């Protein structure tokens, strides 16, 4: 079902209150460069990273809807599609999921990667993005493999959705409720509901503008975090029963095996927010959630509440992210992967 844009007033730019003015200046230069390139383009293909979250999809859809509004031909891609839990996002049905058909898309003026710290994170969409004459990378992760001629990459941004909002400002896009809902979902989720240290006054300025345009944090929070299926709740119970901790209690972790998914009839989407449940353990500084995939790989989510840089630990296994929230993938088996990641975190904490 196609959503109908609701016309609103142009985005009102309020004075920035960012504590990092030099970073803001550099960011504005990059945004201006990207906006000029987009203004001169007629067609764009966009993609978010594999296994997309709300920041990836919200940024993808918010940008796609904004570019369509100013007359661009836009094709949004998500190699892994749109998980059921994110199909409340306006315009999700526009997203093309299957890479087998990407070769038939033809050529575009610009390819844009969103929220992917390295082009390989675009999965099967990598080839079509990199094949375009001009490639733009928009991200708030600073991975080891930058790509594109224009890199709107700023780790001081709280979410990729924050950068997309500012890019749309540069382009003079009217902020509709559909665009605003996508971008608020991006910002709300990637800031941990505005709990993470990445949040700045600029983040709240953006959230206020999105709310003024008709988006509301309540329904977004409810859609992402407020509901859990019965089987998924049972899965969470198993996870919490398996909690383990280091001798000093600073590291806590738990794991879900393939057999758990099979027995309860759920997939990996059911584990949304599980790492945050582990992170709630009092006295802990780092939380680790291990998930065994159907192919035997081990997906690890790392969260830090203190000064521990979990991105450094994740990087030992080819992963990345932020100081306080990162991820990586290891080869199985599960019982060998767990101690390897715990040991990496201990080294980062100066314990190993």
Coordinates of C-alpha atoms in Angstrom, one line a residue:
X1 CA 0.0 0.0 0.0
X2 CA 1.5 3.3 -1.0
X3 CA 1.5 6.1 1.5
X4 CA 0.4 9.6 0.5
X5 CA 2.8 12.4 1.5
X6 CA 1.4 14.9 3.9
X7 CA 2.6 18.4 2.9
X8 CA 4.3 20.3 5.7
X9 CA 6.4 23.4 6.1
X10 CA 10.0 23.2 5.1
X11 CA 12.4 22.0 7.8
X12 CA 13.2 24.8 10.2
X13 CA 16.9 25.1 10.9
X14 CA 17.5 25.9 14.6
X15 CA 20.9 27.0 16.0
X16 CA 23.2 24.0 16.5
X17 CA 24.2 23.3 20.0
X18 CA 26.8 20.6 19.2
X19 CA 29.7 20.4 21.7
X20 CA 32.0 19.7 18.7
X21 CA 31.9 22.7 16.4
X22 CA 34.9 21.6 14.4
X23 CA 33.3 18.3 13.7
X24 CA 30.1 20.1 12.7
X25 CA 32.0 22.3 10.3
X26 CA 33.6 19.3 8.6
X27 CA 30.3 17.5 8.5
X28 CA 28.6 20.5 6.9
X29 CA 31.2 20.6 4.1
X30 CA 30.7 16.9 3.4
X31 CA 26.9 17.3 3.4
X32 CA 27.2 20.3 1.0
X33 CA 29.4 18.3 -1.3
X34 CA 26.9 15.4 -1.3
X35 CA 23.9 17.7 -1.8
X36 CA 25.5 19.3 -4.9
X37 CA 26.2 16.0 -6.5
X38 CA 22.7 14.8 -5.8
X39 CA 21.1 18.0 -7.2
X40 CA 23.0 17.4 -10.5
X41 CA 21.8 13.7 -10.7
X42 CA 18.6 12.3 -12.1
X43 CA 18.8 8.7 -10.8
X44 CA 20.1 7.1 -7.7
X45 CA 20.3 3.6 -6.2
X46 CA 20.6 3.3 -2.5
X47 CA 21.4 0.4 -0.2
X48 CA 21.7 -0.2 3.5
X49 CA 23.7 -2.9 5.2
X50 CA 22.9 -6.6 5.5
X51 CA 20.8 -7.7 8.5
X52 CA 19.3 -4.2 8.7
X53 CA 18.2 -2.4 11.8
X54 CA 16.0 0.6 12.2
X55 CA 18.8 3.1 11.6
X56 CA 19.7 1.4 8.3
X57 CA 16.1 1.0 7.1
X58 CA 14.9 4.4 8.4
X59 CA 17.8 6.2 6.8
X60 CA 17.3 4.3 3.5
X61 CA 13.6 5.0 3.4
X62 CA 13.8 8.6 4.7
X63 CA 16.4 9.4 2.0
X64 CA 14.5 7.6 -0.7
X65 CA 11.2 9.4 0.0
X66 CA 13.0 12.7 0.2
X67 CA 14.8 12.3 -3.1
X68 CA 11.6 11.2 -4.8
X69 CA 10.0 14.4 -3.5
X70 CA 12.5 16.5 -5.4
X71 CA 12.0 14.6 -8.6
X72 CA 14.7 12.0 -8.6
X73 CA 14.4 8.4 -9.8
X74 CA 15.3 6.3 -6.7
X75 CA 15.6 2.6 -6.2
X76 CA 16.2 1.6 -2.5
X77 CA 17.8 -1.8 -1.9
X78 CA 18.1 -4.0 1.2
X79 CA 20.0 -7.3 0.5
X80 CA 18.1 -9.0 3.4
X81 CA 14.8 -7.3 2.8
X82 CA 12.7 -5.6 5.5
X83 CA 12.2 -7.8 8.6
X84 CA 8.6 -8.1 9.7
X85 CA 9.3 -6.0 12.8
X86 CA 10.2 -3.0 10.7
X87 CA 7.3 -3.0 8.3
X88 CA 5.6 -0.2 10.1
X89 CA 8.1 2.1 8.4
X90 CA 6.4 4.2 5.7
X91 CA 7.4 3.1 2.2
X92 CA 8.9 -0.2 3.2
X93 CA 7.2 -1.9 0.3
X94 CA 9.4 0.1 -2.1
X95 CA 12.5 -1.7 -1.0
X96 CA 13.9 -4.3 -3.4
X97 CA 15.4 -7.3 -1.5
X98 CA 16.6 -9.9 -3.9
X99 CA 20.1 -9.4 -5.3
X100 CA 19.4 -11.9 -8.2
X101 CA 17.5 -9.1 -9.9
X102 CA 20.0 -6.3 -9.2
X103 CA 21.8 -6.8 -12.5
X104 CA 18.6 -5.8 -14.4
X105 CA 18.3 -2.4 -12.7
X106 CA 20.5 -0.7 -15.2
X107 CA 22.8 2.2 -14.5
X108 CA 22.3 5.2 -12.3
X109 CA 24.0 8.6 -11.8
X110 CA 24.8 7.9 -8.2
X111 CA 25.1 4.9 -5.8
X112 CA 24.7 5.6 -2.1
X113 CA 25.6 3.2 0.8
X114 CA 23.9 3.9 4.1
X115 CA 25.0 2.8 7.6
X116 CA 27.6 0.3 6.2
X117 CA 31.1 0.6 7.7
X118 CA 32.7 -0.9 4.6
X119 CA 31.2 -1.7 1.2
X120 CA 31.3 -5.4 2.0
X121 CA 28.6 -4.7 4.6
X122 CA 26.3 -3.9 1.6
X123 CA 26.3 -7.6 0.9
X124 CA 24.9 -8.6 -2.5
X125 CA 24.1 -4.9 -3.2
X126 CA 27.8 -4.0 -3.0
X127 CA 28.4 -4.6 -6.7
X128 CA 25.5 -2.4 -8.0
X129 CA 26.4 0.5 -5.6
X130 CA 30.1 0.5 -6.5
X131 CA 29.3 0.2 -10.2
X132 CA 27.8 3.7 -10.4
X133 CA 29.9 6.6 -11.8
X134 CA 29.7 8.4 -8.4
X135 CA 29.5 6.7 -5.0
X136 CA 28.5 8.3 -1.7
X137 CA 29.0 6.7 1.7
X138 CA 26.7 8.0 4.4
X139 CA 27.5 6.6 7.9
X140 CA 28.2 7.3 11.5
X141 CA 30.6 4.3 11.8
X142 CA 34.2 4.8 11.0
X143 CA 35.3 1.3 9.7
X144 CA 38.6 0.3 8.3
X145 CA 37.5 0.2 4.7
X146 CA 36.1 3.6 3.5
X147 CA 34.6 3.7 0.1
X148 CA 33.1 6.2 -2.4
X149 CA 34.3 9.4 -3.8
X150 CA 32.2 11.4 -1.3
X151 CA 32.3 10.1 2.3
X152 CA 29.8 11.7 4.6
X153 CA 31.1 9.7 7.5
X154 CA 31.1 11.3 11.0
X155 CA 31.4 9.2 14.1
X156 CA 30.1 12.1 16.2
X157 CA 26.7 11.7 14.7
X158 CA 24.3 9.7 17.0
X159 CA 22.8 7.8 14.0
X160 CA 23.0 7.7 10.3
X161 CA 19.5 9.0 10.3
X162 CA 20.9 12.2 11.8
X163 CA 23.2 12.7 8.8
X164 CA 20.3 11.9 6.4
X165 CA 18.1 14.6 8.1
X166 CA 20.8 17.2 7.6
X167 CA 21.4 16.1 4.0
X168 CA 17.7 16.6 3.3
X169 CA 17.9 20.0 4.9
X170 CA 20.7 20.9 2.4
X171 CA 18.5 19.7 -0.4
X172 CA 15.5 21.7 0.7
X173 CA 13.2 18.7 1.1
X174 CA 9.9 19.3 2.8
X175 CA 9.6 17.1 5.9
X176 CA 6.5 14.9 5.6
X177 CA 5.2 12.6 8.3
X178 CA 6.4 9.6 6.3
X179 CA 10.0 10.9 6.1
X180 CA 10.0 12.1 9.7
X181 CA 8.8 8.7 11.0
X182 CA 11.6 6.9 9.2
X183 CA 14.2 9.2 10.5
X184 CA 12.9 9.3 14.0
X185 CA 12.9 5.5 14.1
X186 CA 16.6 5.7 13.0
X187 CA 17.6 8.1 15.7
X188 CA 15.4 6.7 18.5
X189 CA 16.8 3.2 18.1
X190 CA 20.4 3.9 17.4
X191 CA 20.6 6.1 20.5
X192 CA 19.1 3.5 22.8
X193 CA 16.1 5.8 23.2
X194 CA 18.4 8.7 23.7
X195 CA 20.4 6.9 26.4
X196 CA 23.8 6.6 24.7
X197 CA 26.8 8.9 25.1
X198 CA 26.5 9.7 21.4
X199 CA 23.5 11.9 22.0
X200 CA 24.1 15.6 21.7
X201 CA 21.8 18.7 21.8
X202 CA 21.8 18.4 18.0
X203 CA 20.2 15.0 18.3
X204 CA 17.4 16.4 20.3
X205 CA 17.0 19.4 17.8
X206 CA 16.6 16.9 15.0
X207 CA 14.2 14.7 17.1
X208 CA 12.1 17.9 17.9
X209 CA 11.9 18.8 14.2
X210 CA 10.8 15.2 13.3
X211 CA 8.1 15.3 16.0
X212 CA 6.9 18.7 14.8
X213 CA 6.5 17.1 11.3
X214 CA 4.1 14.5 12.7
X215 CA 6.3 11.6 13.8
X216 CA 5.9 10.4 17.4
X217 CA 8.3 8.3 19.5
X218 CA 5.6 6.3 21.3
X219 CA 4.4 4.2 18.3
X220 CA 7.9 3.7 17.1
X221 CA 9.1 2.5 20.5
X222 CA 6.1 0.2 20.8
X223 CA 6.6 -1.3 17.3
X224 CA 10.3 -2.0 17.9
X225 CA 10.5 -2.8 21.6
X226 CA 7.0 -3.0 23.0
X227 CA 5.9 -6.3 21.7
X228 CA 7.4 -9.8 21.8
X229 CA 5.8 -13.0 20.5
X230 CA 5.1 -15.8 22.9
X231 CA 7.8 -18.0 21.4
X232 CA 10.3 -15.1 21.4
X233 CA 9.5 -14.5 25.1
X234 CA 10.3 -18.2 25.9
X235 CA 13.6 -17.8 23.9
X236 CA 14.5 -14.8 26.1
X237 CA 13.8 -16.9 29.2
X238 CA 16.3 -19.4 27.9
X239 CA 18.9 -16.7 27.3
X240 CA 18.6 -15.3 30.8
X241 CA 18.8 -18.7 32.4
X242 CA 22.2 -19.1 30.7
X243 CA 23.7 -15.8 32.0
X244 CA 27.4 -16.1 32.9
X245 CA 29.8 -13.5 34.3
X246 CA 33.5 -13.0 34.7
X247 CA 34.8 -13.4 38.3
X248 CA 34.7 -9.7 38.9
X249 CA 31.2 -9.4 37.4
X250 CA 32.3 -6.7 34.9
X251 CA 31.6 -8.9 31.8
X252 CA 28.3 -10.7 31.4
X253 CA 27.2 -12.9 28.5
X254 CA 24.7 -15.5 27.3
X255 CA 24.1 -17.4 24.1
X256 CA 21.3 -18.9 21.9
X257 CA 22.1 -22.0 19.8
X258 CA 20.6 -23.1 16.5
X259 CA 18.7 -25.8 18.3
X260 CA 16.9 -23.2 20.4
X261 CA 15.6 -21.5 17.3
X262 CA 14.5 -24.8 15.7
X263 CA 12.8 -26.1 18.9
X264 CA 10.8 -22.9 19.5
X265 CA 10.1 -22.2 15.8
X266 CA 11.5 -18.7 15.7
X267 CA 14.2 -17.0 13.7
X268 CA 16.9 -14.4 14.5
X269 CA 14.5 -11.5 14.3
X270 CA 13.1 -12.8 17.6
X271 CA 16.3 -11.7 19.4
X272 CA 15.8 -8.0 18.9
X273 CA 16.8 -6.3 22.1
X274 CA 18.2 -9.4 23.8
X275 CA 21.6 -7.8 24.3
X276 CA 20.0 -4.9 26.2
X277 CA 18.5 -7.4 28.6
X278 CA 21.9 -8.8 29.4
X279 CA 23.3 -5.2 29.7
X280 CA 20.9 -4.6 32.6
X281 CA 22.9 -6.8 35.0
X282 CA 24.0 -4.6 37.9
X283 CA 27.7 -4.1 38.2
X284 CA 28.5 -5.1 34.7
X285 CA 30.5 -2.9 32.2
X286 CA 30.2 -5.1 29.1
X287 CA 27.4 -7.3 27.8
X288 CA 27.8 -9.9 25.1
X289 CA 25.1 -11.7 23.2
X290 CA 26.0 -14.7 21.1
X291 CA 23.7 -16.1 18.5
X292 CA 24.3 -19.2 16.4
X293 CA 23.1 -18.7 12.8
X294 CA 21.7 -21.5 10.6
X295 CA 25.0 -21.7 8.7
X296 CA 27.0 -22.2 11.9
X297 CA 28.4 -18.7 12.1
X298 CA 28.3 -17.0 15.5
X299 CA 26.9 -13.4 15.5
X300 CA 28.0 -11.4 18.5
X301 CA 26.5 -8.2 19.8
X302 CA 28.7 -6.2 22.2
X303 CA 27.6 -3.4 24.5
X304 CA 29.5 -1.2 27.0
X305 CA 28.2 1.0 29.7
X306 CA 31.6 2.3 30.9
X307 CA 34.8 3.3 29.3
X308 CA 35.5 0.0 27.6
X309 CA 35.8 0.3 23.8
X310 CA 34.0 -2.8 22.6
X311 CA 34.6 -1.7 19.0
X312 CA 38.3 -2.6 19.5
X313 CA 37.4 -6.0 20.7
X314 CA 35.0 -6.6 17.8
X315 CA 37.7 -5.5 15.4
X316 CA 39.8 -8.5 16.4
X317 CA 37.2 -10.6 14.5
X318 CA 36.6 -8.3 11.6
X319 CA 33.7 -6.5 13.2
X320 CA 33.2 -2.9 14.2
X321 CA 30.8 -0.2 15.3
X322 CA 31.0 2.2 18.2
X323 CA 32.8 2.3 21.5
X324 CA 29.6 1.4 23.3
X325 CA 27.8 -0.8 20.7
X326 CA 29.5 -3.1 18.2
X327 CA 29.2 -6.4 16.5
X328 CA 31.2 -9.1 14.8
X329 CA 30.8 -12.6 13.3
X330 CA 33.0 -15.6 14.1
X331 CA 33.1 -19.2 12.8
X332 CA 31.6 -21.8 15.1
X333 CA 31.3 -23.8 17.1
X334 CA 29.6 -21.8 19.8
X335 CA 31.5 -23.2 22.7
X336 CA 34.8 -22.1 21.2
X337 CA 33.6 -18.7 20.0
X338 CA 32.4 -17.5 23.4
X339 CA 35.7 -17.7 25.3
X340 CA 37.5 -16.1 22.3
X341 CA 35.3 -13.0 22.5
X342 CA 35.4 -12.8 26.3
X343 CA 39.2 -13.0 26.1
X344 CA 39.3 -10.1 23.6
X345 CA 37.1 -8.0 25.9
X346 CA 39.3 -8.8 28.8
X347 CA 42.4 -7.6 26.9
X348 CA 40.6 -4.4 26.0
X349 CA 39.9 -3.9 29.7
X350 CA 43.6 -4.5 30.5
X351 CA 42.9 -7.9 32.2
X352 CA 44.5 -10.2 29.6

